C-alpha positions as a Markdown table, in Angstrom:
| # | Residue | x | y | z |
|---|---|---|---|---|
| 1 | Met | -66.5 | -64.8 | -10.0 |
| 2 | Ser | -67.8 | -67.2 | -9.2 |
| 3 | Asp | -68.1 | -68.8 | -12.9 |
| 4 | Val | -66.1 | -69.2 | -16.2 |
| 5 | Gly | -68.7 | -66.5 | -17.8 |
| 6 | Glu | -67.1 | -63.4 | -15.2 |
| 7 | Ala | -63.6 | -64.7 | -15.4 |
| 8 | Ala | -63.8 | -64.8 | -19.4 |
| 9 | Met | -65.7 | -61.3 | -18.4 |
| 10 | Phe | -63.1 | -59.6 | -16.2 |
| 11 | Ala | -60.4 | -60.9 | -18.7 |
| 12 | Leu | -62.4 | -59.0 | -21.3 |
| 13 | Glu | -62.3 | -55.7 | -20.1 |
| 14 | Ala | -58.8 | -55.7 | -18.0 |
| 15 | Arg | -57.2 | -54.6 | -21.0 |
| 16 | Asp | -58.5 | -51.8 | -20.9 |
| 17 | Ala | -59.3 | -51.6 | -17.1 |
| 18 | Leu | -55.7 | -52.3 | -15.7 |
| 19 | Gly | -54.6 | -50.1 | -19.0 |
| 20 | Ala | -50.6 | -50.5 | -20.1 |
| 21 | Thr | -50.0 | -53.6 | -18.3 |
| 22 | Asp | -49.1 | -57.3 | -19.2 |
| 23 | Glu | -50.6 | -59.3 | -16.5 |
| 24 | Ala | -52.3 | -59.8 | -13.5 |
| 25 | Val | -52.9 | -62.0 | -10.7 |
| 26 | Val | -56.6 | -62.1 | -9.9 |
| 27 | Leu | -57.2 | -62.8 | -5.6 |
| 28 | Val | -60.1 | -64.7 | -5.2 |
| 29 | Asp | -61.8 | -65.6 | -2.7 |
| 30 | Ala | -64.5 | -68.8 | -2.4 |
| 31 | Arg | -67.6 | -66.6 | -2.7 |
| 32 | Gly | -66.6 | -65.3 | -6.0 |
| 33 | Arg | -65.5 | -62.0 | -4.5 |
| 34 | Val | -62.1 | -60.1 | -5.8 |
| 35 | Val | -59.7 | -59.7 | -2.8 |
| 36 | Arg | -56.8 | -58.5 | -4.3 |
| 37 | Ile | -55.6 | -57.6 | -7.8 |
| 38 | Met | -51.1 | -58.2 | -8.7 |
| 39 | Ile | -50.9 | -56.1 | -11.9 |
| 40 | Asp | -47.4 | -56.6 | -13.3 |
| 41 | Ala | -47.0 | -58.8 | -10.4 |
| 42 | Leu | -44.1 | -60.8 | -11.8 |
| 43 | Ile | -42.0 | -57.8 | -13.2 |
| 44 | Pro | -39.9 | -56.4 | -10.8 |
| 45 | Gly | -39.8 | -53.0 | -9.5 |
| 46 | Ser | -43.8 | -52.7 | -11.8 |
| 47 | Ala | -45.7 | -54.1 | -9.3 |
| 48 | Cys | -49.2 | -52.5 | -7.9 |
| 49 | Met | -51.4 | -53.4 | -5.9 |
| 50 | Trp | -55.6 | -52.8 | -6.4 |
| 51 | Arg | -58.1 | -53.4 | -3.5 |
| 52 | Pro | -61.9 | -53.1 | -2.8 |
| 53 | Arg | -62.9 | -49.9 | -1.7 |
| 54 | Arg | -64.5 | -52.7 | 1.2 |
| 55 | Pro | -62.0 | -55.0 | 2.2 |
| 56 | Val | -62.5 | -58.0 | 1.9 |
| 57 | Pro | -61.0 | -60.0 | 4.3 |
| 58 | Glu | -58.2 | -62.7 | 3.5 |
| 59 | Arg | -58.7 | -66.5 | 4.5 |
| 60 | Gly | -56.0 | -68.4 | 3.2 |
| 61 | Asp | -58.0 | -70.1 | 1.1 |
| 62 | Glu | -58.7 | -67.4 | -1.6 |
| 63 | Ala | -57.7 | -68.3 | -5.7 |
| 64 | Ile | -55.8 | -67.5 | -8.3 |
| 65 | Leu | -56.5 | -66.3 | -12.3 |
| 66 | His | -54.4 | -65.3 | -14.2 |
| 67 | Val | -54.1 | -62.9 | -16.9 |
| 68 | Ile | -52.5 | -62.6 | -19.2 |
| 69 | Ile | -52.7 | -59.7 | -21.9 |
| 70 | Arg | -51.9 | -60.6 | -25.7 |
| 71 | Pro | -52.0 | -58.0 | -29.1 |
| 72 | His | -53.0 | -61.3 | -30.3 |
| 73 | Val | -55.1 | -64.4 | -29.4 |
| 74 | Ala | -55.9 | -67.0 | -31.4 |
| 75 | Glu | -59.2 | -69.1 | -31.7 |
| 76 | Ala | -56.7 | -72.4 | -31.9 |
| 77 | Ala | -55.6 | -74.9 | -29.3 |
| 78 | Pro | -53.0 | -73.6 | -27.1 |
| 79 | Cys | -49.7 | -73.8 | -27.9 |
| 80 | Ala | -46.6 | -76.0 | -26.6 |
| 81 | Asp | -44.8 | -72.7 | -24.6 |
| 82 | Asp | -48.9 | -71.7 | -23.3 |
| 83 | Val | -48.7 | -75.4 | -22.0 |
| 84 | Glu | -46.3 | -74.8 | -19.9 |
| 85 | Gly | -46.9 | -72.0 | -19.0 |
| 86 | Tyr | -50.2 | -72.7 | -17.6 |
| 87 | His | -47.9 | -76.1 | -15.9 |
| 88 | Thr | -45.1 | -74.2 | -14.6 |
| 89 | Leu | -47.4 | -71.4 | -12.9 |
| 90 | Lys | -50.0 | -73.8 | -11.4 |
| 91 | Ala | -46.6 | -75.8 | -10.3 |
| 92 | Ala | -45.4 | -72.5 | -8.2 |
| 93 | Tyr | -49.4 | -71.0 | -7.2 |
| 94 | Glu | -49.3 | -74.8 | -5.1 |
| 95 | Arg | -45.8 | -74.5 | -4.0 |
| 96 | Leu | -47.3 | -71.2 | -2.3 |
| 97 | Gly | -50.5 | -72.8 | -0.8 |
| 98 | Arg | -52.6 | -71.4 | -3.4 |
| 99 | Thr | -55.1 | -72.8 | -6.4 |
| 100 | Met | -55.0 | -71.3 | -9.9 |
| 101 | Leu | -58.7 | -71.6 | -11.0 |
| 102 | Asp | -57.4 | -70.2 | -14.1 |
| 103 | Leu | -54.6 | -68.5 | -16.9 |
| 104 | Met | -56.6 | -66.2 | -20.0 |
| 105 | Leu | -55.2 | -65.3 | -22.2 |
| 106 | Thr | -57.4 | -62.1 | -24.0 |
| 107 | Asp | -56.2 | -59.4 | -26.3 |
| 108 | Gly | -59.6 | -58.1 | -25.6 |
| 109 | Glu | -61.4 | -59.3 | -28.1 |
| 110 | Arg | -61.0 | -62.8 | -26.8 |
| 111 | Val | -60.2 | -65.3 | -23.7 |
| 112 | Gln | -58.3 | -67.8 | -23.8 |
| 113 | Ser | -58.7 | -70.1 | -20.8 |
| 114 | Leu | -56.2 | -73.0 | -20.8 |
| 115 | Ala | -57.7 | -74.1 | -17.1 |
| 116 | Leu | -60.7 | -75.1 | -19.8 |
| 117 | Ala | -58.4 | -76.6 | -22.8 |
| 118 | Leu | -56.3 | -78.5 | -20.8 |
| 119 | Glu | -58.2 | -79.6 | -18.0 |
| 120 | Pro | -61.8 | -79.2 | -19.1 |
| 121 | Thr | -63.6 | -82.1 | -16.8 |
| 122 | Thr | -61.6 | -80.7 | -13.5 |
| 123 | Ala | -60.8 | -76.6 | -14.7 |
| 124 | Trp | -64.2 | -74.5 | -12.8 |
| 125 | Gly | -64.8 | -77.6 | -10.2 |
| 126 | Gly | -66.1 | -79.2 | -14.0 |
| 127 | Ala | -68.3 | -76.5 | -15.5 |
| 128 | Ala | -66.9 | -77.3 | -19.4 |
| 129 | Ala | -69.9 | -80.3 | -18.1 |
| 130 | Asp | -71.9 | -77.2 | -17.7 |
| 131 | Pro | -73.2 | -76.1 | -21.3 |
| 132 | Asp | -74.3 | -73.1 | -19.2 |
| 133 | Asn | -71.6 | -71.9 | -17.7 |
| 134 | Ala | -68.8 | -73.1 | -20.6 |
């Protein structure tokens, strides 16, 4: 998951792949490999974990892709609640010593990247400046 396109494809497929869940926290290593997926990690009593068949050892520098599945994602600028949620989650992950790559909202048809919407020059290492990665 080394670029925006791969992450967006993952987010689009998350709704079907993860089943009846609303949220997934994906731990990604520096090479873009998924180390772990935590499903419903923020809902007490409902969390479960997915690990790849070939374990990827954690090094401590992994980044976070946070995916939220919704019934509908509008083709519009993020609403105020989503903007606030993005900044709150980003700060919380930073306090834990992790970088948040993105907060992606998806309905299975559309993906909205809040990192690209709110920080286009810094999100994904400046990937927004490269039209092949948009």
